[in-house]
PDB file of C-alpha atoms in Angstrom:
ATOM      1  CA  MET A 271       0.000   0.000   0.000  1.00 39.00           C
ATOM      2  CA  GLY A 272       1.525   3.316  -1.039  1.00 43.00           C
ATOM      3  CA  GLN A 273       1.712   6.731   0.543  1.00 52.00           C
ATOM      4  CA  ASP A 274      -1.254   7.833  -1.594  1.00 68.00           C
ATOM      5  CA  ALA A 275      -3.617   5.457   0.214  1.00 78.00           C
ATOM      6  CA  THR A 276      -6.551   7.190   1.823  1.00 87.00           C
ATOM      7  CA  SER A 277      -6.329   7.119   5.591  1.00 94.00           C
ATOM      8  CA  VAL A 278      -9.541   6.541   7.501  1.00 96.00           C
ATOM      9  CA  LEU A 279     -10.141   6.811  11.227  1.00 98.00           C
ATOM     10  CA  VAL A 280     -12.977   4.537  12.357  1.00 98.00           C
ATOM     11  CA  VAL A 281     -14.461   5.478  15.734  1.00 98.00           C
ATOM     12  CA  GLU A 282     -16.914   2.741  16.722  1.00 98.00           C
ATOM     13  CA  ASP A 283     -17.567   1.044  20.055  1.00 97.00           C
ATOM     14  CA  ASP A 284     -19.078  -2.102  18.526  1.00 97.00           C
ATOM     15  CA  ARG A 285     -16.010  -4.317  18.093  1.00 98.00           C
ATOM     16  CA  ASP A 286     -17.540  -6.478  15.357  1.00 97.00           C
ATOM     17  CA  LEU A 287     -18.580  -3.490  13.245  1.00 96.00           C
ATOM     18  CA  ARG A 288     -15.215  -1.801  13.851  1.00 97.00           C
ATOM     19  CA  GLU A 289     -13.420  -4.928  12.599  1.00 98.00           C
ATOM     20  CA  ILE A 290     -15.712  -5.313   9.573  1.00 96.00           C
ATOM     21  CA  LEU A 291     -15.253  -1.665   8.555  1.00 97.00           C
ATOM     22  CA  THR A 292     -11.498  -1.983   9.008  1.00 97.00           C
ATOM     23  CA  GLU A 293     -11.298  -5.124   6.883  1.00 97.00           C
ATOM     24  CA  VAL A 294     -13.530  -3.772   4.103  1.00 95.00           C
ATOM     25  CA  LEU A 295     -11.684  -0.454   3.917  1.00 95.00           C
ATOM     26  CA  GLU A 296      -8.255  -2.101   3.999  1.00 96.00           C
ATOM     27  CA  ASN A 297      -9.365  -4.411   1.181  1.00 94.00           C
ATOM     28  CA  GLU A 298     -10.122  -1.247  -0.805  1.00 91.00           C
ATOM     29  CA  GLY A 299      -6.579   0.008  -0.222  1.00 92.00           C
ATOM     30  CA  CYS A 300      -7.211   2.379   2.673  1.00 94.00           C
ATOM     31  CA  ARG A 301      -4.967   2.773   5.687  1.00 95.00           C
ATOM     32  CA  VAL A 302      -7.276   2.351   8.680  1.00 97.00           C
ATOM     33  CA  THR A 303      -6.906   3.261  12.314  1.00 98.00           C
ATOM     34  CA  ALA A 304      -9.775   2.017  14.459  1.00 98.00           C
ATOM     35  CA  VAL A 305     -10.617   3.059  18.011  1.00 98.00           C
ATOM     36  CA  ALA A 306     -13.483   2.320  20.393  1.00 98.00           C
ATOM     37  CA  ASN A 307     -14.548   5.816  21.468  1.00 97.00           C
ATOM     38  CA  GLY A 308     -14.259   9.520  20.840  1.00 97.00           C
ATOM     39  CA  ALA A 309     -11.677  10.071  23.578  1.00 98.00           C
ATOM     40  CA  GLU A 310      -9.238   7.696  21.864  1.00 98.00           C
ATOM     41  CA  ALA A 311      -9.872   9.399  18.514  1.00 98.00           C
ATOM     42  CA  LEU A 312      -9.395  12.853  19.992  1.00 98.00           C
ATOM     43  CA  ALA A 313      -6.087  11.765  21.544  1.00 98.00           C
ATOM     44  CA  LEU A 314      -4.870  10.646  18.101  1.00 98.00           C
ATOM     45  CA  LEU A 315      -5.813  14.000  16.567  1.00 98.00           C
ATOM     46  CA  ARG A 316      -4.176  15.922  19.404  1.00 97.00           C
ATOM     47  CA  ASN A 317      -1.010  13.913  18.778  1.00 97.00           C
ATOM     48  CA  GLY A 318      -0.901  14.967  15.131  1.00 96.00           C
ATOM     49  CA  SER A 319      -2.816  12.213  13.332  1.00 97.00           C
ATOM     50  CA  ARG A 320      -4.547  13.661  10.255  1.00 96.00           C
ATOM     51  CA  PRO A 321      -6.690  11.042   8.523  1.00 96.00           C
ATOM     52  CA  ASP A 322      -8.339  11.905   5.223  1.00 94.00           C
ATOM     53  CA  LEU A 323     -11.730  10.852   6.575  1.00 96.00           C
ATOM     54  CA  ILE A 324     -13.293  10.059   9.955  1.00 97.00           C
ATOM     55  CA  LEU A 325     -16.223   7.669  10.410  1.00 97.00           C
ATOM     56  CA  VAL A 326     -17.703   8.151  13.885  1.00 97.00           C
ATOM     57  CA  ASP A 327     -20.525   6.422  15.727  1.00 95.00           C
ATOM     58  CA  LEU A 328     -23.034   8.663  17.483  1.00 93.00           C
ATOM     59  CA  TRP A 329     -23.605   6.693  20.696  1.00 92.00           C
ATOM     60  CA  MET A 330     -20.429   5.491  22.432  1.00 94.00           C
ATOM     61  CA  PRO A 331     -19.142   5.355  26.000  1.00 93.00           C
ATOM     62  CA  VAL A 332     -16.486   7.748  27.337  1.00 95.00           C
ATOM     63  CA  LEU A 333     -16.905  10.409  24.612  1.00 95.00           C
ATOM     64  CA  ASP A 334     -19.757  10.047  22.130  1.00 94.00           C
ATOM     65  CA  GLY A 335     -19.724  11.092  18.489  1.00 94.00           C
ATOM     66  CA  LEU A 336     -21.351  14.463  19.083  1.00 93.00           C
ATOM     67  CA  GLN A 337     -18.947  15.377  21.892  1.00 96.00           C
ATOM     68  CA  PHE A 338     -16.035  14.194  19.756  1.00 97.00           C
ATOM     69  CA  ARG A 339     -17.136  16.296  16.765  1.00 96.00           C
ATOM     70  CA  ARG A 340     -17.523  19.438  18.850  1.00 95.00           C
ATOM     71  CA  LYS A 341     -14.018  19.009  20.272  1.00 97.00           C
ATOM     72  CA  GLN A 342     -12.566  18.049  16.870  1.00 97.00           C
ATOM     73  CA  ARG A 343     -13.922  21.254  15.344  1.00 96.00           C
ATOM     74  CA  GLY A 344     -11.893  23.199  17.906  1.00 95.00           C
ATOM     75  CA  LEU A 345      -8.590  21.516  17.006  1.00 96.00           C
ATOM     76  CA  ARG A 346      -6.349  23.375  14.611  1.00 93.00           C
ATOM     77  CA  GLY A 347      -5.657  21.251  11.550  1.00 93.00           C
ATOM     78  CA  ALA A 348      -8.270  18.649  12.495  1.00 96.00           C
ATOM     79  CA  ALA A 349     -11.443  20.707  12.174  1.00 95.00           C
ATOM     80  CA  GLU A 350     -11.397  20.435   8.372  1.00 94.00           C
ATOM     81  CA  ILE A 351     -11.182  16.646   8.238  1.00 95.00           C
ATOM     82  CA  PRO A 352     -14.384  15.315   6.651  1.00 94.00           C
ATOM     83  CA  THR A 353     -16.314  13.539   9.383  1.00 95.00           C
ATOM     84  CA  VAL A 354     -19.196  11.162   8.747  1.00 94.00           C
ATOM     85  CA  LEU A 355     -21.710  10.218  11.406  1.00 94.00           C
ATOM     86  CA  LEU A 356     -22.768   6.574  11.772  1.00 93.00           C
ATOM     87  CA  SER A 357     -25.812   5.748  13.871  1.00 90.00           C
ATOM     88  CA  ALA A 358     -28.721   3.370  14.249  1.00 89.00           C
ATOM     89  CA  ASP A 359     -30.688   6.283  15.725  1.00 82.00           C
ATOM     90  CA  GLY A 360     -32.321   7.906  12.704  1.00 81.00           C
ATOM     91  CA  ASP A 361     -33.822  10.653  14.860  1.00 79.00           C
ATOM     92  CA  GLY A 362     -30.434  11.334  16.434  1.00 73.00           C
ATOM     93  CA  VAL A 363     -28.854  11.576  12.989  1.00 78.00           C
ATOM     94  CA  ARG A 364     -31.445  14.129  11.885  1.00 78.00           C
ATOM     95  CA  ALA A 365     -30.922  16.172  15.052  1.00 75.00           C
ATOM     96  CA  VAL A 366     -27.152  16.583  14.641  1.00 83.00           C
ATOM     97  CA  ARG A 367     -26.642  16.082  10.906  1.00 79.00           C
ATOM     98  CA  GLU A 368     -25.589  19.717  10.322  1.00 86.00           C
ATOM     99  CA  LEU A 369     -22.456  19.200  12.448  1.00 91.00           C
ATOM    100  CA  PHE A 370     -21.169  16.456  10.156  1.00 93.00           C
ATOM    101  CA  ASN A 371     -20.232  16.295   6.479  1.00 90.00           C
ATOM    102  CA  GLU A 372     -22.521  13.313   5.913  1.00 89.00           C
ATOM    103  CA  ALA A 373     -24.436  10.706   7.868  1.00 90.00           C
ATOM    104  CA  LEU A 374     -25.184   7.029   7.359  1.00 91.00           C
ATOM    105  CA  VAL A 375     -27.894   5.187   9.247  1.00 90.00           C
ATOM    106  CA  LYS A 376     -27.158   1.687  10.551  1.00 92.00           C
ATOM    107  CA  PRO A 377     -27.405  -1.083   9.643  1.00 93.00           C
ATOM    108  CA  LEU A 378     -24.770   0.060   7.189  1.00 93.00           C
ATOM    109  CA  GLU A 379     -24.695  -1.091   3.617  1.00 93.00           C
ATOM    110  CA  LEU A 380     -21.057  -1.668   2.806  1.00 91.00           C
ATOM    111  CA  SER A 381     -21.583  -0.406  -0.744  1.00 93.00           C
ATOM    112  CA  ALA A 382     -22.804   2.919   0.704  1.00 93.00           C
ATOM    113  CA  VAL A 383     -19.745   3.144   2.970  1.00 93.00           C
ATOM    114  CA  LEU A 384     -17.399   2.429   0.051  1.00 93.00           C
ATOM    115  CA  ALA A 385     -19.153   4.982  -2.164  1.00 93.00           C
ATOM    116  CA  LEU A 386     -18.832   7.569   0.576  1.00 90.00           C
ATOM    117  CA  VAL A 387     -15.114   6.879   1.024  1.00 89.00           C
ATOM    118  CA  GLN A 388     -14.618   7.104  -2.740  1.00 87.00           C
ATOM    119  CA  ARG A 389     -16.410  10.482  -2.864  1.00 87.00           C
ATOM    120  CA  HIS A 390     -14.189  11.865  -0.128  1.00 78.00           C
ATOM    121  CA  LEU A 391     -11.076  10.402  -1.733  1.00 74.00           C
ATOM    122  CA  THR A 392     -11.954  12.168  -4.978  1.00 74.00           C
ATOM    123  CA  ARG A 393     -12.578  15.461  -3.158  1.00 69.00           C
ATOM    124  CA  SER A 394      -9.349  15.270  -1.154  1.00 64.00           C
ATOM    125  CA  ARG A 395      -7.291  14.609  -4.275  1.00 60.00           C
ATOM    126  CA  ARG A 396      -8.767  17.744  -5.856  1.00 51.00           C
ATOM    127  CA  ARG A 397      -7.810  19.939  -2.877  1.00 48.00           C
ATOM    128  CA  PRO A 398      -4.658  21.964  -3.401  1.00 41.00           C
ATOM    129  CA  VAL A 399      -1.741  21.146  -1.137  1.00 38.00           C
ATOM    130  CA  VAL A 400      -0.859  24.099   1.061  1.00 35.00           C
ATOM    131  CA  THR A 401       2.514  24.150   2.737  1.00 34.00           C
ATOM    132  CA  GLY A 402       3.722  26.675   5.265  1.00 37.00           C
ATOM    133  CA  GLY A 403       6.944  28.569   4.740  1.00 39.00           C
ATOM    134  CA  SER A 404       9.588  28.855   7.431  1.00 35.00           C
TER     135      SER A 404
END
């Protein structure tokens, strides 16, 4: 897998779903980091991790998806990372949808997840690279 592989951060407390998403995305050539809650994901971002895309569950222990997103939006360099909400709670998705780039309602259709990742991959490749001078 090359440096151009899309990196995806999966934030999901359901171990089985986390493993399935990881396997499916890796099979599509993505580099995947998977964690069980928003606190773990936030720690990665605070330590400089900059995935191309974040998939985050709404309801999780420790730090849920909504709390994570609010904190992520306050982190320099991490606020712009496209973040997609995953939830079985359709009403919850509707209530907080405006805070996220997209939302998918569980049970997830893997084809919908892959299409979403492909859309974001295409968008990120079109973005100009900005480097800071020193």
